[in-house]
Tab-separated table of C-alpha atoms in Angstrom:
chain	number	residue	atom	x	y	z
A	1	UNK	CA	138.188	131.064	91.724
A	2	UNK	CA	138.291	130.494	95.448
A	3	UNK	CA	137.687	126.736	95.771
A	4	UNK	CA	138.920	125.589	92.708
A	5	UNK	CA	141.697	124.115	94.805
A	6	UNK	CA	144.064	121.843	92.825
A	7	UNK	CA	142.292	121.579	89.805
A	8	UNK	CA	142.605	125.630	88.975
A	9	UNK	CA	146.327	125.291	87.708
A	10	UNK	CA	145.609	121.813	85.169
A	11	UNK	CA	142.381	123.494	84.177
A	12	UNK	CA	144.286	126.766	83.233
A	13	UNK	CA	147.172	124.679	81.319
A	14	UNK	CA	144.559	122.873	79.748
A	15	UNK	CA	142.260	125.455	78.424
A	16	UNK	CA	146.239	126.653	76.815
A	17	UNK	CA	146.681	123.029	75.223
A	18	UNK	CA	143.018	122.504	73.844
A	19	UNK	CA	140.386	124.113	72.373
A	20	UNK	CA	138.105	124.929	75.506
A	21	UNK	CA	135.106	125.839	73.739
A	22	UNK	CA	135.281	122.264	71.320
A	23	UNK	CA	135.634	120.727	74.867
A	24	UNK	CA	133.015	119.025	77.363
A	25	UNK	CA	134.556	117.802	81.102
A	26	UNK	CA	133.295	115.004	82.332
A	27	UNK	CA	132.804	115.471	85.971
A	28	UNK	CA	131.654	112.278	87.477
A	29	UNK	CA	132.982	113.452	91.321
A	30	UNK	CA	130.666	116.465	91.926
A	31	UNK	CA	128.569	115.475	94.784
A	32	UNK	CA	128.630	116.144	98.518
A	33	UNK	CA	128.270	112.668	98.780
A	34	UNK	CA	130.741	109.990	97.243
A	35	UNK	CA	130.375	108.456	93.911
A	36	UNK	CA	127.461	106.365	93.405
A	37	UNK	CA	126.921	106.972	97.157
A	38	UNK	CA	123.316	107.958	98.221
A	39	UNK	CA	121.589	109.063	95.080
A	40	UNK	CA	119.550	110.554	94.335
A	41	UNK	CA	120.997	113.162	96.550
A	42	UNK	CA	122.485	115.546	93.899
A	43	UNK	CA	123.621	118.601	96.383
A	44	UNK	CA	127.005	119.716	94.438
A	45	UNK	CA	129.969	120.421	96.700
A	46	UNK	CA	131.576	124.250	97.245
A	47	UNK	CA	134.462	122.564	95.080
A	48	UNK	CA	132.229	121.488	92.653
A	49	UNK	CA	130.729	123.948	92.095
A	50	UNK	CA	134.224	126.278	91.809
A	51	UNK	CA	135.748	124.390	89.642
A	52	UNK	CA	132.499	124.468	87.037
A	53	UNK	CA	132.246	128.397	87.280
A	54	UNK	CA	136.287	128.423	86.700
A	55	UNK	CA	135.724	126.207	83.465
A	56	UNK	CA	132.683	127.952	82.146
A	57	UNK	CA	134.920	130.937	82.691
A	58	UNK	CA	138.108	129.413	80.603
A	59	UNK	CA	135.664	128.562	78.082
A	60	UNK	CA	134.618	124.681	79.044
A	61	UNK	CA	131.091	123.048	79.235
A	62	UNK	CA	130.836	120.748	82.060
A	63	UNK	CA	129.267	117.451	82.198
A	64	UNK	CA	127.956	115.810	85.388
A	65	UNK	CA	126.901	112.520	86.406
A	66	UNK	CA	124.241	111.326	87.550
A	67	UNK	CA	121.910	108.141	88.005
A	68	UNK	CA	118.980	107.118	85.556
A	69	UNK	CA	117.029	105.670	88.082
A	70	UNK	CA	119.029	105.298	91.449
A	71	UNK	CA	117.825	105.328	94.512
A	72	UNK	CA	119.886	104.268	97.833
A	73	UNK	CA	118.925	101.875	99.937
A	74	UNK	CA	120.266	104.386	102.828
A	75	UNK	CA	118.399	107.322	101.220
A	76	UNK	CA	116.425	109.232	103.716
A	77	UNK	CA	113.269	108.918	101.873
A	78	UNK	CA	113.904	104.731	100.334
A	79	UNK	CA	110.895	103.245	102.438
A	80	UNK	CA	108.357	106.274	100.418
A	81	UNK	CA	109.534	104.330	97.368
A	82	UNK	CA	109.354	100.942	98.648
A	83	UNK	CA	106.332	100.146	96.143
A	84	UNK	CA	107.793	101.893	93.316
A	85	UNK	CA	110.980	99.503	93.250
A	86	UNK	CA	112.122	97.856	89.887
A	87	UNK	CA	111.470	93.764	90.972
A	88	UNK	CA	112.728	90.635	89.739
A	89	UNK	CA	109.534	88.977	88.256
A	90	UNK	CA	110.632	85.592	88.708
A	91	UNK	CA	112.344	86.433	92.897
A	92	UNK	CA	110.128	89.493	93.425
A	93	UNK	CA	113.659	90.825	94.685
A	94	UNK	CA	114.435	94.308	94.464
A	95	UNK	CA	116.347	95.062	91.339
A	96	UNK	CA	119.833	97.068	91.648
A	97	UNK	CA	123.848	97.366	91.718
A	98	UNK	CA	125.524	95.846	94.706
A	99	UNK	CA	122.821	94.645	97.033
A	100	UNK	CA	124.768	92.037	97.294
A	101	UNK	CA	127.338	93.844	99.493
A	102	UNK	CA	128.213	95.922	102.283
A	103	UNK	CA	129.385	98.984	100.468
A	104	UNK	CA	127.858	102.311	100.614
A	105	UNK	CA	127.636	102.134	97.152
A	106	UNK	CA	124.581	100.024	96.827
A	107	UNK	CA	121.670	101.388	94.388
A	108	UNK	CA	118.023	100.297	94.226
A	109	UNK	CA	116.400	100.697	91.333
A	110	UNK	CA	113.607	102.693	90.792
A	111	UNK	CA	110.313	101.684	88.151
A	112	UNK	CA	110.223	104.947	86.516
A	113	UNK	CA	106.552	104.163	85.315
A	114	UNK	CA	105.931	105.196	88.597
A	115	UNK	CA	104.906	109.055	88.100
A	116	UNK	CA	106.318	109.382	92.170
A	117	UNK	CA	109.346	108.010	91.134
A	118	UNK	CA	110.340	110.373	87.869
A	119	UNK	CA	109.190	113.756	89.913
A	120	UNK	CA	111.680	112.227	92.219
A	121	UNK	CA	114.387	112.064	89.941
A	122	UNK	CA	113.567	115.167	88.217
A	123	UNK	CA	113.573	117.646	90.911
A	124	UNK	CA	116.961	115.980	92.043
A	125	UNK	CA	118.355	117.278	89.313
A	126	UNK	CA	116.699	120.264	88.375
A	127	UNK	CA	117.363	121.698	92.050
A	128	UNK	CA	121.378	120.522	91.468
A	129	UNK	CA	121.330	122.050	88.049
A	130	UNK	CA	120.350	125.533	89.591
A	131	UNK	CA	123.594	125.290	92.133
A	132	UNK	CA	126.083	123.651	90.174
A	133	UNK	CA	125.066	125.020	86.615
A	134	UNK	CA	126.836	122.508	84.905
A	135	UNK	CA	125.970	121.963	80.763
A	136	UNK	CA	125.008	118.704	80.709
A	137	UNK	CA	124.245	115.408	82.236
A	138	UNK	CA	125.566	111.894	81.616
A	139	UNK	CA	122.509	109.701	83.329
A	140	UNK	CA	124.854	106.283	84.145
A	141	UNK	CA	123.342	102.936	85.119
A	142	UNK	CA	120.303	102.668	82.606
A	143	UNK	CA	118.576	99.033	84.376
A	144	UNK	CA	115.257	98.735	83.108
A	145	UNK	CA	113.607	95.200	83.741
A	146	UNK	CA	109.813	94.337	83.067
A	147	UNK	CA	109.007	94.550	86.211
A	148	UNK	CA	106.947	92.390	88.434
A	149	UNK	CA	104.783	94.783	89.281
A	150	UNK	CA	102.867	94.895	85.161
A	151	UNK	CA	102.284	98.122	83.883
A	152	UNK	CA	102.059	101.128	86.074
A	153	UNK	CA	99.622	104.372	85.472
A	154	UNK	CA	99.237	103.009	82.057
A	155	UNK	CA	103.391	102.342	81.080
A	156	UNK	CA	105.895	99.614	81.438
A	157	UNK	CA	109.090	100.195	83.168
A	158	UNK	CA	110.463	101.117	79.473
A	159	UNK	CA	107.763	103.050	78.594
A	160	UNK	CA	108.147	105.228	81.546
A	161	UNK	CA	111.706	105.443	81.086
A	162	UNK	CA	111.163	107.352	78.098
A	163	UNK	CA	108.848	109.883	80.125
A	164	UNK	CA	111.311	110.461	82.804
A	165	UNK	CA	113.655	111.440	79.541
A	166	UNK	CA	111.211	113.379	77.961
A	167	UNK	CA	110.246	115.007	81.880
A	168	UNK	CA	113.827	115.852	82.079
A	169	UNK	CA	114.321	117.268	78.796
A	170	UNK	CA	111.156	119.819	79.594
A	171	UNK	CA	112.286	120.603	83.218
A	172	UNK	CA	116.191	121.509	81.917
A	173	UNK	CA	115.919	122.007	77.454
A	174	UNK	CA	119.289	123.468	77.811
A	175	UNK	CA	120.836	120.460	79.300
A	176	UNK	CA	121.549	117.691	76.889
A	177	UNK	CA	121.157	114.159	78.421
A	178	UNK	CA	123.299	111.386	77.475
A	179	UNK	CA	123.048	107.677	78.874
A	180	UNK	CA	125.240	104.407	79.058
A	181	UNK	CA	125.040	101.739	77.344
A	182	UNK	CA	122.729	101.231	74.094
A	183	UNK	CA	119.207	100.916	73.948
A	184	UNK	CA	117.381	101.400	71.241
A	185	UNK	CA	114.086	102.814	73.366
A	186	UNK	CA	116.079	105.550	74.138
A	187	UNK	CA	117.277	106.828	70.914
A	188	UNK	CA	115.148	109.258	70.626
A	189	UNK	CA	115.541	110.825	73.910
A	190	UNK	CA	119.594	110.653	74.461
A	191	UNK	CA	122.714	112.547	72.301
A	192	UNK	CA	125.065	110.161	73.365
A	193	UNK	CA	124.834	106.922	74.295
A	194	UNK	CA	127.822	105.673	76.067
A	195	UNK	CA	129.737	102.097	77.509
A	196	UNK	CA	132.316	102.740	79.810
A	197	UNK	CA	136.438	102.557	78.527
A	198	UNK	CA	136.608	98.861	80.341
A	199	UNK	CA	134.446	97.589	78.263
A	200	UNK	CA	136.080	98.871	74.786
A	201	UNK	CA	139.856	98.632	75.841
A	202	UNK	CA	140.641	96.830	72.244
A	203	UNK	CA	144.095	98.878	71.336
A	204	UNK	CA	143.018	97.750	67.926
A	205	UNK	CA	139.927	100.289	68.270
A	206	UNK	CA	141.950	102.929	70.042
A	207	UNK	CA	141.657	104.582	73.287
A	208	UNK	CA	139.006	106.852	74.895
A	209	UNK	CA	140.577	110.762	74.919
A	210	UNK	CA	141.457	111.702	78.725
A	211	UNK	CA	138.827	114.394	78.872
């Protein structure tokens, strides 16, 4: 597959060594952008994009990751979304990952009771799902506050939460969605809820597999 680059040849041995169609790849490096950089801008890259038709082709599914409610602070379209921000009810503060440094990485978070907000979030990634084509989606950072704001268009930031799930489970049925961390609102809207390895690195409770 022109594109594939690198990963062509460990994908190949792999698909010799494993089961490919028992198998889901996590692909959390798919974007244009850089990790966790500038969401939620979900354009896949050419090599992205390569590398998922090569493992659909071996036999793979594909997973890709995303953000549950991200929004960048450098995002072209932040300030449209100023008012739908997740806030701090006791600092009125905007709530998010790293806004307390200068990295490119820093994420706002949007109040998905906000019905702006989840169509958002769900054309993001209904418009990357129709370039990349990848299986499903791992939806990472899950920060839900009650936020200052009170309930929005009749829902709490929870409560709309579970609509963006549900909005994203109508707009793309064939994509499972799976989320991190555990929370018991989402239950019913998630097939796997996940923590990341660093936070279960007990060799008495065994490692994470590779893949």
């Amino acid at each position: 597959v022109v594109g594939a680059g690198p990963a062509e040849e460990p994908l190949r041995a792999l698909a010799k060594a494993i089961e490919p169609s028992r198998t889901l790849l996590y692909l959390p490096d798919w974007r244009t952008n850089p990790y966790d950089v500038m969401y939620p801008d979900y354009t896949p890259s050419p090599k992205a994009v390569a590398f998922i038709r090569l493992a659909h082709k071996l036999g793979f599914r594909v997973m890709a990751h995303g953000n549950l409610v991200g929004i960048s602070p450098f995002h072209p379209r932040v300030e449209e979304f100023r008012d739908a921000l997740e806030r701090d009810p006791g600092t009125h503060d905007p709530v998010g990952w790293y806004l307390d440094r200068e990295v490119p990485g820093q994420i706002y978070c949007l109040n998905p009771a906000f019905a702006k907000a989840r169509k958002l979030l769900v054309d993001a990634f209904v418009g990357s799902h129709g370039q990349a084509g990848f299986d499903a989606l791992h939806l990472d950072f899950p920060l839900i506050v009650l936020s200052d704001t009170g309930p929005v268009e009749g829902r709490n930031p929870i409560q709309g939460t579970v609509a963006l799930l549900r909005e994203l489970q109508a707009a793309m049925p064939e994509v499972p969605l799976g989320t991190e961390g555990i929370s018991d609102f989402m239950l019913a809207c998630s097939w796997a809820q996940l923590g990341e390895p660093f936070w279960n690195n007990d060799e008495r409770m065994g490692r994470y597999h590779p893949v």
